[in-house]
PDB file of C-alpha atoms and ligand atoms in Angstrom:
ATOM      1  CA  MET K  85      17.939  10.528  -1.919  1.00 91.00           C
ATOM      2  CA  LEU K  86      19.696  11.316  -5.420  1.00 95.00           C
ATOM      3  CA  ASP K  87      20.432  14.232  -7.327  1.00 96.00           C
ATOM      4  CA  VAL K  88      21.576  14.464 -10.811  1.00 96.00           C
ATOM      5  CA  ARG K  89      22.838  17.783 -11.426  1.00 96.00           C
ATOM      6  CA  GLY K  90      23.719  19.327 -15.138  1.00 95.00           C
ATOM      7  CA  LEU K  91      25.361  16.202 -16.072  1.00 95.00           C
ATOM      8  CA  ASN K  92      26.676  15.892 -19.168  1.00 95.00           C
ATOM      9  CA  LYS K  93      28.491  12.629 -20.550  1.00 94.00           C
ATOM     10  CA  VAL K  94      30.313  12.439 -23.760  1.00 94.00           C
ATOM     11  CA  TYR K  95      32.120   9.473 -25.391  1.00 93.00           C
ATOM     12  CA  GLU K  96      35.173   9.865 -27.097  1.00 90.00           C
ATOM     13  CA  GLY K  97      37.044   7.689 -28.942  1.00 85.00           C
ATOM     14  CA  SER K  98      38.495   5.753 -32.156  1.00 84.00           C
ATOM     15  CA  GLY K  99      37.473   9.574 -33.777  1.00 85.00           C
ATOM     16  CA  ARG K 100      33.948   9.104 -32.896  1.00 89.00           C
ATOM     17  CA  ARG K 101      32.495  11.895 -30.485  1.00 90.00           C
ATOM     18  CA  VAL K 102      28.756  11.002 -28.895  1.00 89.00           C
ATOM     19  CA  GLU K 103      27.665  13.106 -26.685  1.00 91.00           C
ATOM     20  CA  ALA K 104      25.167  10.934 -25.253  1.00 91.00           C
ATOM     21  CA  VAL K 105      23.678  13.041 -22.534  1.00 91.00           C
ATOM     22  CA  ARG K 106      23.736  16.866 -22.950  1.00 91.00           C
ATOM     23  CA  ASP K 107      22.106  17.922 -19.681  1.00 92.00           C
ATOM     24  CA  LEU K 108      20.054  16.733 -17.117  1.00 94.00           C
ATOM     25  CA  THR K 109      18.747  17.740 -13.690  1.00 95.00           C
ATOM     26  CA  PHE K 110      16.024  15.709 -11.931  1.00 95.00           C
ATOM     27  CA  THR K 111      15.942  14.765  -8.411  1.00 96.00           C
ATOM     28  CA  VAL K 112      14.775  11.521  -6.749  1.00 96.00           C
ATOM     29  CA  ASP K 113      12.651  11.746  -3.264  1.00 96.00           C
ATOM     30  CA  ALA K 114      13.834   9.204  -0.754  1.00 95.00           C
ATOM     31  CA  GLY K 115      10.969   6.043  -1.145  1.00 95.00           C
ATOM     32  CA  GLU K 116      10.322   7.198  -4.368  1.00 96.00           C
ATOM     33  CA  LEU K 117       9.569   5.356  -7.149  1.00 97.00           C
ATOM     34  CA  VAL K 118       9.847   7.137 -10.260  1.00 97.00           C
ATOM     35  CA  CYS K 119      10.030   5.739 -14.088  1.00 97.00           C
ATOM     36  CA  LEU K 120      12.138   7.233 -16.415  1.00 96.00           C
ATOM     37  CA  VAL K 121      10.926   6.774 -20.541  1.00 94.00           C
ATOM     38  CA  GLY K 122      13.292   7.877 -23.127  1.00 88.00           C
ATOM     39  CA  PRO K 123      13.656   6.645 -27.196  1.00 84.00           C
ATOM     40  CA  SER K 124      15.721   4.370 -28.326  1.00 85.00           C
ATOM     41  CA  GLY K 125      19.583   5.502 -27.818  1.00 86.00           C
ATOM     42  CA  CYS K 126      18.612   8.545 -26.153  1.00 87.00           C
ATOM     43  CA  GLY K 127      20.785   7.837 -23.067  1.00 90.00           C
ATOM     44  CA  LYS K 128      18.839   6.376 -20.311  1.00 92.00           C
ATOM     45  CA  THR K 129      21.743   3.494 -19.979  1.00 92.00           C
ATOM     46  CA  THR K 130      24.478   6.166 -20.242  1.00 94.00           C
ATOM     47  CA  LEU K 131      22.527   7.892 -16.713  1.00 94.00           C
ATOM     48  CA  LEU K 132      22.085   4.794 -15.083  1.00 94.00           C
ATOM     49  CA  LYS K 133      25.723   4.041 -15.644  1.00 94.00           C
ATOM     50  CA  CYS K 134      26.628   7.694 -14.201  1.00 95.00           C
ATOM     51  CA  MET K 135      24.490   7.408 -11.343  1.00 95.00           C
ATOM     52  CA  GLY K 136      25.551   4.208 -10.239  1.00 93.00           C
ATOM     53  CA  GLY K 137      28.925   5.172 -10.613  1.00 94.00           C
ATOM     54  CA  LEU K 138      29.844   3.018 -12.875  1.00 93.00           C
ATOM     55  CA  LEU K 139      30.698   5.921 -15.591  1.00 94.00           C
ATOM     56  CA  THR K 140      32.119   9.122 -14.750  1.00 94.00           C
ATOM     57  CA  PRO K 141      30.447  11.814 -16.020  1.00 95.00           C
ATOM     58  CA  THR K 142      31.778  14.601 -18.479  1.00 95.00           C
ATOM     59  CA  GLY K 143      30.229  17.222 -16.735  1.00 95.00           C
ATOM     60  CA  GLY K 144      27.953  17.459 -13.723  1.00 95.00           C
ATOM     61  CA  GLU K 145      27.561  15.451 -10.585  1.00 95.00           C
ATOM     62  CA  VAL K 146      25.452  12.835  -9.108  1.00 96.00           C
ATOM     63  CA  LEU K 147      24.523  13.231  -5.638  1.00 95.00           C
ATOM     64  CA  LEU K 148      23.587  10.717  -3.864  1.00 94.00           C
ATOM     65  CA  GLU K 149      22.175  11.895   0.309  1.00 93.00           C
ATOM     66  CA  GLY K 150      24.226  14.865  -0.498  1.00 93.00           C
ATOM     67  CA  ARG K 151      27.320  13.201  -1.233  1.00 93.00           C
ATOM     68  CA  LYS K 152      28.783  13.372  -4.492  1.00 94.00           C
ATOM     69  CA  VAL K 153      28.864   9.712  -6.688  1.00 93.00           C
ATOM     70  CA  SER K 154      32.723   8.713  -7.368  1.00 91.00           C
ATOM     71  CA  GLY K 155      31.910   4.681  -7.733  1.00 90.00           C
ATOM     72  CA  PRO K 156      29.404   1.780  -6.623  1.00 89.00           C
ATOM     73  CA  PRO K 157      28.024   3.136  -3.724  1.00 90.00           C
ATOM     74  CA  PRO K 158      27.107   0.319  -0.964  1.00 88.00           C
ATOM     75  CA  GLY K 159      23.187  -0.059  -0.709  1.00 89.00           C
ATOM     76  CA  MET K 160      22.809   0.627  -4.065  1.00 93.00           C
ATOM     77  CA  ALA K 161      22.039  -2.055  -6.247  1.00 92.00           C
ATOM     78  CA  PHE K 162      21.238  -2.342 -10.567  1.00 91.00           C
ATOM     79  CA  VAL K 163      19.450  -4.540 -12.571  1.00 91.00           C
ATOM     80  CA  PHE K 164      20.973  -4.662 -15.863  1.00 85.00           C
ATOM     81  CA  GLN K 165      19.395  -4.403 -19.533  1.00 81.00           C
ATOM     82  CA  GLU K 166      22.342  -7.156 -21.001  1.00 77.00           C
ATOM     83  CA  TYR K 167      20.927  -9.522 -17.854  1.00 70.00           C
ATOM     84  CA  GLY K 168      22.937 -12.354 -20.793  1.00 69.00           C
ATOM     85  CA  ARG K 169      26.048 -10.197 -19.792  1.00 78.00           C
ATOM     86  CA  SER K 170      25.386  -9.845 -15.903  1.00 86.00           C
ATOM     87  CA  LEU K 171      25.138 -13.465 -14.100  1.00 93.00           C
ATOM     88  CA  PHE K 172      28.700 -15.675 -13.695  1.00 94.00           C
ATOM     89  CA  PRO K 173      28.004 -18.434 -16.374  1.00 94.00           C
ATOM     90  CA  TRP K 174      30.197 -20.613 -14.092  1.00 96.00           C
ATOM     91  CA  MET K 175      28.291 -19.884 -11.063  1.00 96.00           C
ATOM     92  CA  ARG K 176      25.088 -21.720 -10.095  1.00 97.00           C
ATOM     93  CA  VAL K 177      21.833 -19.432  -9.878  1.00 97.00           C
ATOM     94  CA  ALA K 178      22.320 -19.434  -6.277  1.00 97.00           C
ATOM     95  CA  GLN K 179      25.170 -18.554  -5.665  1.00 97.00           C
ATOM     96  CA  ASN K 180      24.999 -15.755  -8.461  1.00 96.00           C
ATOM     97  CA  VAL K 181      22.711 -14.342  -6.376  1.00 96.00           C
ATOM     98  CA  GLU K 182      24.621 -15.038  -3.200  1.00 96.00           C
ATOM     99  CA  LEU K 183      27.816 -13.189  -4.493  1.00 95.00           C
ATOM    100  CA  PRO K 184      26.646  -9.354  -4.132  1.00 92.00           C
ATOM    101  CA  LEU K 185      25.568 -10.492   0.129  1.00 94.00           C
ATOM    102  CA  LYS K 186      29.423 -11.654   0.445  1.00 92.00           C
ATOM    103  CA  GLN K 187      30.906  -8.290  -0.884  1.00 88.00           C
ATOM    104  CA  LYS K 188      28.284  -7.272   1.436  1.00 89.00           C
ATOM    105  CA  ASP K 189      29.346  -8.744   4.331  1.00 89.00           C
ATOM    106  CA  VAL K 190      26.654  -9.608   5.396  1.00 92.00           C
ATOM    107  CA  SER K 191      26.853 -13.461   7.673  1.00 94.00           C
ATOM    108  CA  ARG K 192      27.537 -16.594   6.363  1.00 94.00           C
ATOM    109  CA  SER K 193      24.241 -17.954   8.248  1.00 94.00           C
ATOM    110  CA  ARG K 194      22.042 -15.259   7.239  1.00 95.00           C
ATOM    111  CA  ARG K 195      23.233 -15.932   3.202  1.00 96.00           C
ATOM    112  CA  PRO K 196      21.347 -18.428   2.171  1.00 96.00           C
ATOM    113  CA  GLU K 197      17.742 -17.082   3.710  1.00 96.00           C
ATOM    114  CA  LEU K 198      17.859 -13.663   1.854  1.00 95.00           C
ATOM    115  CA  VAL K 199      19.292 -15.957  -1.844  1.00 97.00           C
ATOM    116  CA  ALA K 200      15.992 -18.394  -1.521  1.00 96.00           C
ATOM    117  CA  ASP K 201      13.531 -15.783  -0.140  1.00 93.00           C
ATOM    118  CA  ALA K 202      14.505 -13.479  -3.431  1.00 93.00           C
ATOM    119  CA  LEU K 203      14.452 -17.292  -5.619  1.00 95.00           C
ATOM    120  CA  GLN K 204      11.291 -17.496  -4.293  1.00 92.00           C
ATOM    121  CA  SER K 205       9.764 -13.919  -4.428  1.00 86.00           C
ATOM    122  CA  VAL K 206      10.239 -14.187  -8.582  1.00 87.00           C
ATOM    123  CA  GLY K 207       9.427 -17.656  -8.616  1.00 88.00           C
ATOM    124  CA  LEU K 208      12.621 -19.382  -9.141  1.00 93.00           C
ATOM    125  CA  ALA K 209      12.914 -21.511  -6.031  1.00 94.00           C
ATOM    126  CA  ASP K 210      13.324 -24.302  -8.405  1.00 96.00           C
ATOM    127  CA  ALA K 211      15.757 -23.208 -10.316  1.00 96.00           C
ATOM    128  CA  ALA K 212      18.380 -22.242  -7.486  1.00 96.00           C
ATOM    129  CA  ASP K 213      20.997 -25.409  -8.510  1.00 97.00           C
ATOM    130  CA  ALA K 214      20.654 -24.871 -12.295  1.00 97.00           C
ATOM    131  CA  TYR K 215      23.658 -22.340 -14.269  1.00 96.00           C
ATOM    132  CA  PRO K 216      22.455 -19.431 -15.878  1.00 94.00           C
ATOM    133  CA  TRP K 217      23.168 -20.705 -19.264  1.00 93.00           C
ATOM    134  CA  GLN K 218      20.275 -23.488 -19.080  1.00 95.00           C
ATOM    135  CA  LEU K 219      17.983 -20.742 -18.258  1.00 92.00           C
ATOM    136  CA  SER K 220      15.634 -19.131 -21.234  1.00 87.00           C
ATOM    137  CA  GLY K 221      15.989 -15.039 -20.762  1.00 83.00           C
ATOM    138  CA  GLY K 222      13.841 -14.436 -19.462  1.00 82.00           C
ATOM    139  CA  MET K 223      14.432 -16.412 -16.254  1.00 88.00           C
ATOM    140  CA  GLN K 224      18.078 -15.222 -16.627  1.00 90.00           C
ATOM    141  CA  GLN K 225      16.891 -11.795 -16.264  1.00 87.00           C
ATOM    142  CA  ARG K 226      14.516 -12.749 -12.955  1.00 89.00           C
ATOM    143  CA  VAL K 227      18.058 -14.038 -11.584  1.00 93.00           C
ATOM    144  CA  ALA K 228      19.181 -10.917 -12.204  1.00 92.00           C
ATOM    145  CA  ILE K 229      16.246  -9.448  -9.818  1.00 90.00           C
ATOM    146  CA  ALA K 230      16.667 -11.760  -7.404  1.00 92.00           C
ATOM    147  CA  ARG K 231      20.315 -10.795  -7.377  1.00 94.00           C
ATOM    148  CA  ALA K 232      19.694  -7.205  -6.183  1.00 93.00           C
ATOM    149  CA  LEU K 233      16.346  -8.076  -4.494  1.00 91.00           C
ATOM    150  CA  ALA K 234      18.571 -10.300  -2.234  1.00 93.00           C
ATOM    151  CA  TYR K 235      21.409  -7.364  -1.333  1.00 93.00           C
ATOM    152  CA  GLU K 236      18.421  -5.545   0.097  1.00 91.00           C
ATOM    153  CA  PRO K 237      19.696  -2.043  -1.063  1.00 92.00           C
ATOM    154  CA  GLN K 238      18.113   1.374  -0.500  1.00 92.00           C
ATOM    155  CA  VAL K 239      17.879   2.413  -3.730  1.00 95.00           C
ATOM    156  CA  LEU K 240      17.804   0.429  -6.788  1.00 95.00           C
ATOM    157  CA  LEU K 241      18.150   1.511 -10.711  1.00 95.00           C
ATOM    158  CA  MET K 242      16.422  -1.175 -12.799  1.00 95.00           C
ATOM    159  CA  ASP K 243      16.951  -0.876 -16.452  1.00 94.00           C
ATOM    160  CA  GLU K 244      14.584  -2.413 -18.499  1.00 92.00           C
ATOM    161  CA  PRO K 245      14.251  -4.913 -16.473  1.00 90.00           C
ATOM    162  CA  PHE K 246      11.493  -6.874 -18.101  1.00 87.00           C
ATOM    163  CA  ALA K 247      12.274  -5.834 -21.224  1.00 83.00           C
ATOM    164  CA  ALA K 248      12.633  -9.946 -22.060  1.00 78.00           C
ATOM    165  CA  VAL K 249      10.079 -11.608 -20.478  1.00 81.00           C
ATOM    166  CA  ASP K 250       6.227 -12.406 -21.575  1.00 83.00           C
ATOM    167  CA  ALA K 251       3.717 -10.779 -20.601  1.00 87.00           C
ATOM    168  CA  GLN K 252       2.677 -12.712 -17.945  1.00 86.00           C
ATOM    169  CA  THR K 253       5.784 -12.772 -16.162  1.00 83.00           C
ATOM    170  CA  ARG K 254       6.226  -9.145 -16.866  1.00 88.00           C
ATOM    171  CA  ALA K 255       2.654  -8.187 -14.900  1.00 91.00           C
ATOM    172  CA  ASP K 256       3.722 -10.550 -11.805  1.00 87.00           C
ATOM    173  CA  LEU K 257       7.117  -8.970 -11.714  1.00 87.00           C
ATOM    174  CA  GLU K 258       5.492  -5.282 -12.001  1.00 92.00           C
ATOM    175  CA  ASP K 259       3.434  -6.370  -9.213  1.00 91.00           C
ATOM    176  CA  LEU K 260       6.637  -7.270  -7.050  1.00 88.00           C
ATOM    177  CA  VAL K 261       8.365  -4.668  -7.590  1.00 90.00           C
ATOM    178  CA  ARG K 262       5.823  -2.194  -6.167  1.00 93.00           C
ATOM    179  CA  GLY K 263       5.137  -4.578  -3.956  1.00 88.00           C
ATOM    180  CA  LEU K 264       8.472  -4.189  -2.657  1.00 85.00           C
ATOM    181  CA  TRP K 265       8.439  -1.119  -2.653  1.00 91.00           C
ATOM    182  CA  ARG K 266       5.750  -0.742  -0.510  1.00 90.00           C
ATOM    183  CA  GLU K 267       7.159  -3.350   2.149  1.00 86.00           C
ATOM    184  CA  ARG K 268      10.671  -2.264   2.052  1.00 84.00           C
ATOM    185  CA  GLY K 269      10.075   1.742   1.415  1.00 88.00           C
ATOM    186  CA  ILE K 270      13.308   1.268  -1.343  1.00 92.00           C
ATOM    187  CA  THR K 271      14.291   4.308  -3.800  1.00 96.00           C
ATOM    188  CA  ILE K 272      13.358   3.023  -7.345  1.00 96.00           C
ATOM    189  CA  LEU K 273      14.622   4.630 -10.432  1.00 97.00           C
ATOM    190  CA  PHE K 274      13.423   2.010 -12.837  1.00 97.00           C
ATOM    191  CA  VAL K 275      13.756   2.888 -16.875  1.00 95.00           C
ATOM    192  CA  THR K 276      11.881   1.705 -19.233  1.00 93.00           C
ATOM    193  CA  HIS K 277      10.414   2.887 -23.129  1.00 88.00           C
ATOM    194  CA  ASP K 278       6.774   0.750 -22.558  1.00 91.00           C
ATOM    195  CA  ILE K 279       5.035   4.051 -21.460  1.00 93.00           C
ATOM    196  CA  ASP K 280       2.585   1.769 -19.811  1.00 94.00           C
ATOM    197  CA  GLU K 281       4.957   0.350 -17.945  1.00 95.00           C
ATOM    198  CA  ALA K 282       5.702   3.430 -16.349  1.00 96.00           C
ATOM    199  CA  VAL K 283       2.449   4.741 -15.849  1.00 96.00           C
ATOM    200  CA  TYR K 284       1.588   1.145 -13.741  1.00 97.00           C
ATOM    201  CA  LEU K 285       4.767   1.460 -11.728  1.00 96.00           C
ATOM    202  CA  GLY K 286       5.376   5.098 -11.137  1.00 96.00           C
ATOM    203  CA  GLU K 287       4.566   8.118  -8.809  1.00 95.00           C
ATOM    204  CA  ARG K 288       6.291  10.048 -11.455  1.00 96.00           C
ATOM    205  CA  VAL K 289       7.440   9.590 -14.962  1.00 96.00           C
ATOM    206  CA  ILE K 290      10.217  11.743 -16.126  1.00 96.00           C
ATOM    207  CA  VAL K 291      10.255  11.479 -19.762  1.00 94.00           C
ATOM    208  CA  LEU K 292      13.785  12.444 -21.806  1.00 91.00           C
ATOM    209  CA  SER K 293      13.997  13.852 -25.287  1.00 87.00           C
ATOM    210  CA  ALA K 294      15.789  12.848 -27.609  1.00 84.00           C
ATOM    211  CA  SER K 295      19.593  12.703 -28.067  1.00 78.00           C
ATOM    212  CA  PRO K 296      20.843  15.303 -27.351  1.00 79.00           C
ATOM    213  CA  THR K 297      18.789  14.256 -24.221  1.00 86.00           C
ATOM    214  CA  VAL K 298      17.231  16.473 -21.329  1.00 88.00           C
ATOM    215  CA  VAL K 299      14.521  16.385 -19.404  1.00 91.00           C
ATOM    216  CA  GLN K 300      11.724  16.425 -21.384  1.00 90.00           C
ATOM    217  CA  GLU K 301       9.026  16.447 -19.178  1.00 91.00           C
ATOM    218  CA  GLN K 302       8.316  15.177 -15.380  1.00 93.00           C
ATOM    219  CA  LEU K 303       5.083  14.276 -15.202  1.00 94.00           C
ATOM    220  CA  LYS K 304       3.072  12.926 -11.435  1.00 95.00           C
ATOM    221  CA  VAL K 305       1.350   9.662 -11.742  1.00 95.00           C
ATOM    222  CA  ASP K 306      -1.750  10.484  -9.771  1.00 94.00           C
ATOM    223  CA  LEU K 307      -3.347   7.185  -9.701  1.00 93.00           C
ATOM    224  CA  PRO K 308      -4.521   5.747  -6.162  1.00 92.00           C
ATOM    225  CA  ASP K 309      -1.415   3.881  -4.376  1.00 90.00           C
ATOM    226  CA  GLU K 310      -3.488   0.818  -5.069  1.00 91.00           C
ATOM    227  CA  ARG K 311      -3.011  -0.754  -8.066  1.00 94.00           C
ATOM    228  CA  ASP K 312      -3.541  -3.596  -9.807  1.00 92.00           C
ATOM    229  CA  GLN K 313      -3.488  -4.926 -13.209  1.00 92.00           C
ATOM    230  CA  LEU K 314      -6.818  -5.864 -14.333  1.00 91.00           C
ATOM    231  CA  HIS K 315      -8.770  -2.470 -13.132  1.00 93.00           C
ATOM    232  CA  THR K 316      -6.002   0.423 -13.150  1.00 94.00           C
ATOM    233  CA  ARG K 317      -5.245  -0.106 -16.820  1.00 94.00           C
ATOM    234  CA  VAL K 318      -9.031   0.096 -17.434  1.00 94.00           C
ATOM    235  CA  ALA K 319      -8.991   3.186 -15.447  1.00 94.00           C
ATOM    236  CA  PRO K 320      -9.903   6.496 -17.248  1.00 95.00           C
ATOM    237  CA  ARG K 321      -7.467   8.315 -15.973  1.00 96.00           C
ATOM    238  CA  PHE K 322      -4.397   5.925 -16.504  1.00 96.00           C
ATOM    239  CA  ALA K 323      -5.807   6.311 -20.234  1.00 96.00           C
ATOM    240  CA  GLU K 324      -5.299  10.086 -20.117  1.00 96.00           C
ATOM    241  CA  LEU K 325      -2.110   9.857 -18.266  1.00 96.00           C
ATOM    242  CA  ARG K 326      -0.289   7.725 -20.772  1.00 95.00           C
ATOM    243  CA  THR K 327      -2.019   9.458 -23.697  1.00 95.00           C
ATOM    244  CA  HIS K 328      -0.643  12.366 -22.617  1.00 94.00           C
ATOM    245  CA  VAL K 329       2.935  10.426 -22.064  1.00 93.00           C
ATOM    246  CA  TYR K 330       2.836   9.223 -25.562  1.00 92.00           C
ATOM    247  CA  GLU K 331       2.408  12.556 -26.454  1.00 91.00           C
ATOM    248  CA  GLN K 332       5.378  13.825 -24.800  1.00 89.00           C
ATOM    249  CA  ILE K 333       7.652  10.843 -26.409  1.00 86.00           C
ATOM    250  CA  GLN K 334       6.409  11.807 -30.226  1.00 86.00           C
ATOM    251  CA  ALA K 335       7.035  15.236 -29.665  1.00 84.00           C
ATOM    252  CA  ALA K 336      10.550  14.203 -27.722  1.00 79.00           C
ATOM    253  CA  LYS K 337      11.199  12.217 -30.933  1.00 77.00           C
ATOM    254  CA  ARG K 338      10.492  15.423 -33.605  1.00 77.00           C
ATOM    255  CA  GLY K 339      12.626  17.200 -31.445  1.00 69.00           C
ATOM    256  CA  THR K 340       9.730  20.098 -31.086  1.00 63.00           C
ATOM    257  CA  PRO K 341      10.480  22.165 -28.234  1.00 54.00           C
ATOM    258  CA  GLN K 342       8.003  22.148 -25.791  1.00 53.00           C
ATOM    259  CA  ASP K 343       4.820  24.161 -24.759  1.00 48.00           C
ATOM    260  CA  ALA K 344       6.789  24.829 -20.781  1.00 41.00           C
ATOM    261  CA  VAL K 345       4.681  21.981 -18.657  1.00 47.00           C
ATOM    262  CA  LYS K 346       6.106  22.802 -14.937  1.00 47.00           C
ATOM    263  CA  ALA K 347       7.547  19.369 -13.222  1.00 47.00           C
ATOM    264  CA  ASP K 348       5.346  17.449 -11.763  1.00 53.00           C
ATOM    265  CA  THR K 349       1.853  18.495 -12.577  1.00 59.00           C
ATOM    266  CA  PRO K 350       0.233  16.189 -14.193  1.00 69.00           C
ATOM    267  CA  PRO K 351      -2.547  16.878 -17.350  1.00 73.00           C
ATOM    268  CA  PRO K 352      -5.880  18.532 -16.272  1.00 69.00           C
ATOM    269  CA  HIS K 353      -8.236  15.873 -16.289  1.00 69.00           C
TER     270      HIS K 353
HETATM  271  N1  ATP B 613      30.798   2.763 -24.758  1.00 52.67           N
HETATM  272  C1  ATP B 613      30.052   3.238 -25.466  1.00 52.67           C
HETATM  273  N2  ATP B 613      31.040   3.888 -26.286  1.00 52.67           N
HETATM  274  C2  ATP B 613      30.984   5.033 -27.443  1.00 52.67           C
HETATM  275  N3  ATP B 613      28.998   5.443 -27.705  1.00 52.67           N
HETATM  276  C3  ATP B 613      28.501   4.804 -26.766  1.00 52.67           C
HETATM  277  C4  ATP B 613      28.413   3.932 -25.817  1.00 52.67           C
HETATM  278  N4  ATP B 613      27.717   3.460 -25.133  1.00 52.67           N
HETATM  279  C5  ATP B 613      26.519   4.273 -25.587  1.00 52.67           C
HETATM  280  N5  ATP B 613      26.947   5.142 -26.665  1.00 52.67           N
HETATM  281  C6  ATP B 613      26.549   5.781 -27.504  1.00 52.67           C
HETATM  282  O1  ATP B 613      25.590   6.717 -26.485  1.00 52.67           O
HETATM  283  C7  ATP B 613      24.128   7.177 -26.719  1.00 52.67           C
HETATM  284  C8  ATP B 613      23.455   6.499 -25.909  1.00 52.67           C
HETATM  285  O2  ATP B 613      23.492   5.308 -25.327  1.00 52.67           O
HETATM  286  P1  ATP B 613      22.317   4.335 -24.501  1.00 52.67           P
HETATM  287  O3  ATP B 613      22.889   3.401 -24.562  1.00 52.67           O
HETATM  288  O4  ATP B 613      23.133   5.225 -23.130  1.00 52.67           O
HETATM  289  O5  ATP B 613      21.006   4.693 -24.870  1.00 52.67           O
HETATM  290  P2  ATP B 613      19.748   4.008 -23.923  1.00 52.67           P
HETATM  291  O6  ATP B 613      18.757   5.389 -23.722  1.00 52.67           O
HETATM  292  O7  ATP B 613      20.027   3.411 -23.239  1.00 52.67           O
HETATM  293  O8  ATP B 613      19.446   3.073 -24.902  1.00 52.67           O
HETATM  294  P3  ATP B 613      18.192   2.108 -25.721  1.00 52.67           P
HETATM  295  O9  ATP B 613      17.452   2.042 -24.992  1.00 52.67           O
HETATM  296  O10 ATP B 613      18.218   1.689 -26.549  1.00 52.67           O
HETATM  297  O11 ATP B 613      18.929   1.672 -24.310  1.00 52.67           O
HETATM  298  C9  ATP B 613      24.315   5.768 -28.281  1.00 52.67           C
HETATM  299  O12 ATP B 613      24.144   6.655 -29.805  1.00 52.67           O
HETATM  300  C10 ATP B 613      25.115   5.548 -28.133  1.00 52.67           C
HETATM  301  O13 ATP B 613      25.958   4.848 -29.276  1.00 52.67           O
HETATM  302 MG1   MG B 614      19.877   0.978 -22.354  1.00 52.67          MG
END
């Protein structure tokens, strides 16, 4: 579904040159839920923006169903890390959620239903008529998530979407994402710096190195599809996987070259 090939991004300007992403190659299959973890500043947001056609890569390319991405593709939704800046303050919550549906040419009669369903699923049915600035940070982020859900995307790119949300809501939203993924068969690429979250959510975890960024490791999460906050997180296998990812990230921060770990090989039991 998504194919990232030799992606490189260099920011240049004001006499400063930053190689945010050196050389990234990986794929995401249709209907897969992949989590991407990496140290702060390693270029995760840059990568997602290139994948979503919001930034032009300096080198390499991103393919969506075999076609090169050169602008925001229809069928793809984005939940930004900076949610505060992604909602329009002069529009009510429901209007914010509805806006992309207008652009997608969803009929006027169907829109209210999609908006109401999406707000309901993030627990914000009551906030439809509020303005974003009347809501807490966590609530604003849930509005951004509702907007992406209402759009009914084929591919959903999420950039640390739960970073500003309290632990309880976060757990609920994690289950919401997994539930939607299982019901609707969306392809999801989920960026997080939270190792437990990556292992809990993903079918696969891609660990990025520190900047200049390459893929440090790809890890298959061989936990059962049926997951829940109580049991999955205390399972011995969960602990093994999180420890493994943790070690990889520590190695990534130190910049130590890895023992060649084959893609998709889970750590031994
Ligand atoms: N518009 C920009 N102009 C210049 N440099 C930029 C720009 N955006 C990002 N960078 C630089 O690129 C590098 C990667 O930034 P990016 O935001 O992609 O990292 P990140 O992994 O998402 O970080 P975080 O975990 O903190 O969200 C950083 O060194 C950053 O300073
Ligand atoms: Mg970021």
